[in-house]
Short mmCIF file of C-alpha atoms in Angstrom, two decimals:
data_model
loop_
_atom_site.label_atom_id
_atom_site.label_comp_id
_atom_site.label_asym_id
_atom_site.label_seq_id
_atom_site.Cartn_x
_atom_site.Cartn_y
_atom_site.Cartn_z
CA MET A 81 40.72 103.30 27.48
CA GLU A 82 41.52 99.68 26.91
CA THR A 83 39.43 97.48 24.60
CA THR A 84 39.54 94.42 22.43
CA SER A 85 40.74 94.27 18.86
CA SER A 86 39.93 97.87 18.03
CA SER A 87 39.44 101.21 19.84
CA ARG A 88 36.04 99.82 20.99
CA VAL A 89 34.71 96.37 21.66
CA GLY A 90 32.55 95.19 18.70
CA ALA A 91 29.02 93.73 19.22
CA GLN A 92 28.30 91.31 16.49
CA THR A 93 25.47 88.86 16.72
CA ALA A 94 26.27 85.19 17.20
CA GLU A 95 23.86 84.10 14.38
CA ALA A 96 22.29 86.05 11.53
CA PRO A 97 19.26 84.85 9.62
CA ALA A 98 19.92 83.85 6.07
CA PRO A 99 18.61 86.33 3.55
CA ALA A 100 15.40 85.43 1.66
CA ALA A 101 16.06 84.13 -1.86
CA GLU A 102 15.28 86.49 -4.63
CA PRO A 103 13.53 85.33 -7.82
CA ALA A 104 15.86 84.61 -10.83
CA GLN A 105 15.79 87.25 -13.59
CA ASP A 106 16.56 86.95 -17.29
CA PRO A 107 20.02 88.41 -17.71
CA GLN A 108 18.93 90.12 -20.88
CA THR A 109 15.98 92.00 -19.17
CA ALA A 110 17.20 92.40 -15.64
CA PRO A 111 18.15 96.01 -14.89
CA GLU A 112 21.72 96.66 -13.97
CA GLN A 113 22.19 97.05 -10.25
CA PRO A 114 24.69 99.51 -8.74
CA GLN A 115 27.57 97.89 -6.96
CA GLN A 116 27.13 98.01 -3.18
CA GLN A 117 29.78 98.00 -0.49
CA ALA A 118 29.62 95.27 2.23
CA PRO A 119 27.92 96.49 5.36
CA GLN A 120 30.17 97.54 8.22
CA PRO A 121 29.89 95.67 11.54
CA GLN A 122 27.92 97.30 14.28
CA GLU A 123 29.65 98.64 17.36
CA ALA A 124 26.87 99.08 19.82
CA ALA A 125 24.57 96.43 21.14
CA ALA A 126 21.13 96.55 19.42
CA PRO A 127 17.78 94.86 19.97
CA VAL A 128 17.64 91.25 18.55
CA PRO A 129 14.41 89.52 17.37
CA ALA A 130 13.39 86.71 19.68
CA ALA A 131 13.81 84.13 16.93
CA ARG A 132 17.63 84.77 16.89
CA ARG A 133 18.00 84.36 20.67
CA THR A 134 19.52 80.94 21.19
CA ALA A 135 22.15 79.60 23.62
CA GLU A 136 24.47 78.47 20.91
CA GLY A 137 26.73 81.50 20.81
CA TYR A 138 26.82 81.62 24.60
CA LEU A 139 27.92 78.02 24.85
CA ARG A 140 30.92 78.80 22.63
CA ALA A 141 32.36 81.20 25.23
CA ASP A 142 35.33 80.10 27.34
CA PHE A 143 34.28 82.31 30.28
CA PRO A 144 31.35 82.28 32.68
CA TRP A 145 28.16 84.25 32.00
CA TYR A 146 26.58 86.40 34.64
CA GLY A 147 22.97 87.46 35.38
CA LEU A 148 20.93 88.64 38.32
CA ASP A 149 21.09 86.31 41.31
CA GLY A 150 18.27 84.19 42.65
CA ALA A 151 16.56 87.11 44.49
CA PHE A 152 15.25 88.16 41.08
CA THR A 153 12.19 86.10 40.34
CA GLY A 154 10.87 87.73 37.11
CA PRO A 155 11.40 86.66 33.44
CA ARG A 156 14.92 86.03 31.97
CA TRP A 157 15.86 86.15 28.36
CA LEU A 158 18.84 85.92 26.10
CA MET A 159 20.06 88.89 23.93
CA GLN A 160 23.13 88.39 21.90
CA VAL A 161 26.85 87.71 21.95
CA GLY A 162 29.68 89.74 20.44
CA THR A 163 32.62 88.02 18.65
CA GLY A 164 36.06 89.05 17.49
CA ALA A 165 37.32 88.89 13.88
CA ASP A 166 38.44 85.29 14.51
CA GLY A 167 35.00 84.36 15.68
CA THR A 168 36.00 84.11 19.42
CA VAL A 169 33.05 85.10 21.72
CA GLU A 170 34.19 88.23 23.64
CA HIS A 171 31.00 89.50 25.48
CA GLY A 172 27.32 89.07 25.54
CA SER A 173 24.11 90.24 27.38
CA THR A 174 21.29 88.67 29.27
CA GLY A 175 17.99 90.41 30.04
CA HIS A 176 15.71 90.45 33.08
CA GLY A 177 12.11 91.86 33.52
CA ASP A 178 10.19 93.34 30.65
CA GLU A 179 11.72 93.08 27.16
CA PRO A 180 12.23 96.64 26.25
CA SER A 181 11.58 98.33 22.98
CA ALA A 182 13.34 101.47 21.56
CA ARG A 183 10.31 103.65 21.87
CA GLY A 184 9.31 102.16 25.26
CA GLU A 185 6.73 104.03 27.28
CA ILE A 186 6.63 106.79 24.71
CA ALA A 187 4.77 104.52 22.29
CA THR A 188 3.01 102.22 24.68
CA GLY A 189 2.24 104.45 27.74
CA GLU A 190 3.44 101.73 30.02
CA LYS A 191 6.55 101.94 32.10
CA GLU A 192 9.12 99.26 31.34
CA ARG A 193 11.06 97.52 34.03
CA PHE A 194 14.27 95.79 32.97
CA ALA A 195 17.80 95.16 33.76
CA VAL A 196 20.44 93.85 31.28
CA VAL A 197 23.72 92.31 32.39
CA VAL A 198 26.71 92.40 30.08
CA THR A 199 29.62 89.95 30.64
CA VAL A 200 32.93 90.89 29.06
CA ALA A 201 35.80 88.45 28.86
CA SER A 202 38.91 89.62 30.66
CA ASN A 203 41.53 89.51 27.81
CA PRO A 204 45.24 90.34 28.43
CA LEU A 205 47.43 91.97 25.79
CA ARG A 206 47.87 89.52 23.05
CA ARG A 207 48.95 89.46 19.38
CA SER A 208 46.41 89.45 16.55
CA GLY A 209 45.59 86.27 14.69
CA ASP A 210 47.64 87.28 11.69
CA GLY A 211 50.62 88.35 13.86
CA THR A 212 50.67 91.78 12.48
CA GLY A 213 49.61 93.68 15.55
CA VAL A 214 48.67 93.61 19.26
CA LEU A 215 45.18 93.51 20.54
CA GLU A 216 44.53 95.64 23.65
CA ALA A 217 43.16 94.17 26.80
CA THR A 218 39.46 94.61 27.85
CA SER A 219 38.83 96.57 31.03
CA VAL A 220 35.99 97.85 33.16
CA SER A 221 35.67 100.73 30.76
CA SER A 222 34.82 98.16 28.05
CA ALA A 223 31.92 96.92 30.08
CA ALA A 224 30.93 100.46 30.92
CA TRP A 225 30.74 101.53 27.25
CA LEU A 226 28.79 98.38 26.07
CA ALA A 227 26.28 99.00 28.99
CA GLY A 228 25.95 102.71 28.21
CA SER A 229 25.52 102.17 24.46
CA GLY A 230 23.04 99.27 25.19
CA LEU A 231 20.79 101.50 27.23
CA LEU A 232 20.74 104.10 24.39
CA ALA A 233 19.65 101.44 21.92
CA TYR A 234 16.46 101.12 24.00
CA SER A 235 15.95 104.93 24.43
CA TRP A 236 14.04 107.42 22.51
CA PRO A 237 13.50 111.00 23.57
CA GLY A 238 9.88 111.96 23.46
CA GLN A 239 10.31 115.11 21.49
CA MET A 240 12.34 113.49 18.70
CA ASP A 241 11.06 112.03 15.51
CA HIS A 242 12.41 109.06 13.65
CA SER A 243 14.37 110.98 11.18
CA MET A 244 16.42 112.74 13.85
CA ARG A 245 17.11 109.65 16.13
CA ASP A 246 20.01 108.24 14.21
CA ASP A 247 22.01 111.54 14.59
CA TRP A 248 21.00 111.67 18.21
CA LEU A 249 22.05 108.11 18.83
CA ASP A 250 25.51 108.63 17.20
CA GLN A 251 26.08 111.72 19.36
CA GLN A 252 24.94 110.00 22.59
CA THR A 253 26.95 106.83 21.84
CA GLU A 254 30.07 108.93 21.50
CA ALA A 255 29.24 110.60 24.81
CA ALA A 256 28.81 107.24 26.44
CA TRP A 257 32.26 106.35 25.11
CA GLU A 258 33.74 109.35 26.61
CA LEU A 259 32.07 108.71 29.97
CA ALA A 260 33.25 105.12 30.00
CA ASP A 261 36.83 106.37 29.45
CA ASP A 262 36.61 108.49 32.58
CA LEU A 263 35.29 106.27 35.27
CA GLY A 264 37.04 108.32 37.96
CA GLY A 265 35.21 111.42 36.84
CA GLU A 266 32.40 113.31 38.60
CA ASP A 267 29.73 111.73 36.51
CA TRP A 268 30.25 108.36 38.26
CA SER A 269 29.73 107.35 41.81
CA THR A 270 30.52 104.14 43.61
CA LEU A 271 28.13 101.43 44.48
CA SER A 272 28.79 98.18 46.27
CA LEU A 273 26.70 95.13 45.12
CA PRO A 274 26.96 91.41 45.78
CA VAL A 275 28.65 89.22 43.09
CA ASP A 276 28.53 85.60 43.78
CA GLY A 277 27.73 86.63 47.37
CA GLU A 278 30.82 88.87 47.74
CA PRO A 279 30.50 92.67 48.04
CA THR A 280 31.87 94.17 44.88
CA PRO A 281 32.54 97.83 44.02
CA PHE A 282 30.86 99.21 40.83
CA HIS A 283 31.07 102.48 38.97
CA TYR A 284 27.49 103.85 38.70
CA ARG A 285 25.72 106.72 37.00
CA GLU A 286 22.12 107.69 36.18
CA SER A 287 20.55 109.65 33.43
CA GLU A 288 17.02 110.49 32.18
CA PHE A 289 17.05 107.23 30.25
CA GLY A 290 18.09 104.86 33.05
CA TRP A 291 21.18 103.74 34.94
CA VAL A 292 24.51 102.21 34.03
CA LEU A 293 27.10 100.36 36.08
CA ALA A 294 30.36 98.51 35.59
CA GLY A 295 32.83 96.48 37.65
CA SER A 296 34.98 93.45 37.65
CA THR A 297 34.57 89.95 39.26
CA ARG A 298 36.92 87.55 40.98
CA GLY A 299 35.85 85.09 38.34
CA GLY A 300 37.98 86.81 35.66
CA VAL A 301 35.26 88.77 33.75
CA HIS A 302 34.16 92.42 33.66
CA LEU A 303 30.53 93.18 34.32
CA GLY A 304 28.37 95.92 32.96
CA ALA A 305 24.64 96.40 33.48
CA TYR A 306 21.97 98.86 32.53
CA GLY A 307 18.26 99.27 33.25
CA ARG A 308 15.17 101.27 33.61
CA GLY A 309 12.27 101.11 36.02
CA MET A 310 14.17 98.80 38.41
CA SER A 311 16.38 100.14 41.13
CA ALA A 312 20.11 99.21 40.76
CA TYR A 313 20.61 99.48 44.47
CA GLY A 314 18.84 96.07 45.30
CA LEU A 315 20.49 94.08 42.57
CA GLY A 316 22.97 91.17 42.96
CA PHE A 317 24.87 89.14 40.34
CA SER A 318 25.83 85.52 40.06
CA VAL A 319 27.16 83.01 37.50
CA ILE A 320 24.49 81.53 35.33
CA ALA A 321 24.39 77.83 36.13
CA ASP A 322 21.88 76.88 33.47
CA LEU A 323 21.33 78.97 30.33
CA ALA A 324 18.06 77.14 29.73
CA THR A 325 16.50 79.49 32.45
CA TYR A 326 16.95 82.26 29.93
CA GLU A 327 15.45 80.61 26.83
#
């Protein structure tokens, strides 16, 4: 399966809030702190607080962003963008409908209705910034994996407690990767949906947590989408003309 800059497309947030300042301590009385390793970047898309959802990262992209077309009249909201090691924006997501939570209807008792559209830049094979290697091209499979892992980030099996969910999420994310690497397999069907008014084929699958689809556009990007409570069969996609409609 082809991806960008590593075996999987990273999903780093465009902006991160500055950490809160800690009170100064007397060096003679302050306890010695164990050395900590720097945190590793996340791979799968995860929920982002509303305070961090701004258009700044989206505006840095050199490719068009997609969302649901004008037939959808509900709420629209920004999520996050993913960047490469050099800071180049490589993909991002936009939300439609109810803003989902990980526990969803398990915690609230209310059924969430949402659809998230993932736009992935179509990158050809190219050399890395330091000239030491080659970065693989993105593909429809890249969009399928980002969509599949994104849906999992908002899923929580009812019989599972908090302590077990991390292990479950790791296992299911790996399964989503394997499924995205086999788009011609029996787990996927074909669905035709309009993109900028043109019928476009998508790979489509359903699970107990929702649905996932992925395809490519004539505009030079790959599209992924996932959702729950909203049927994928009636959706259409188009270029976002004004990001302000998502803020």
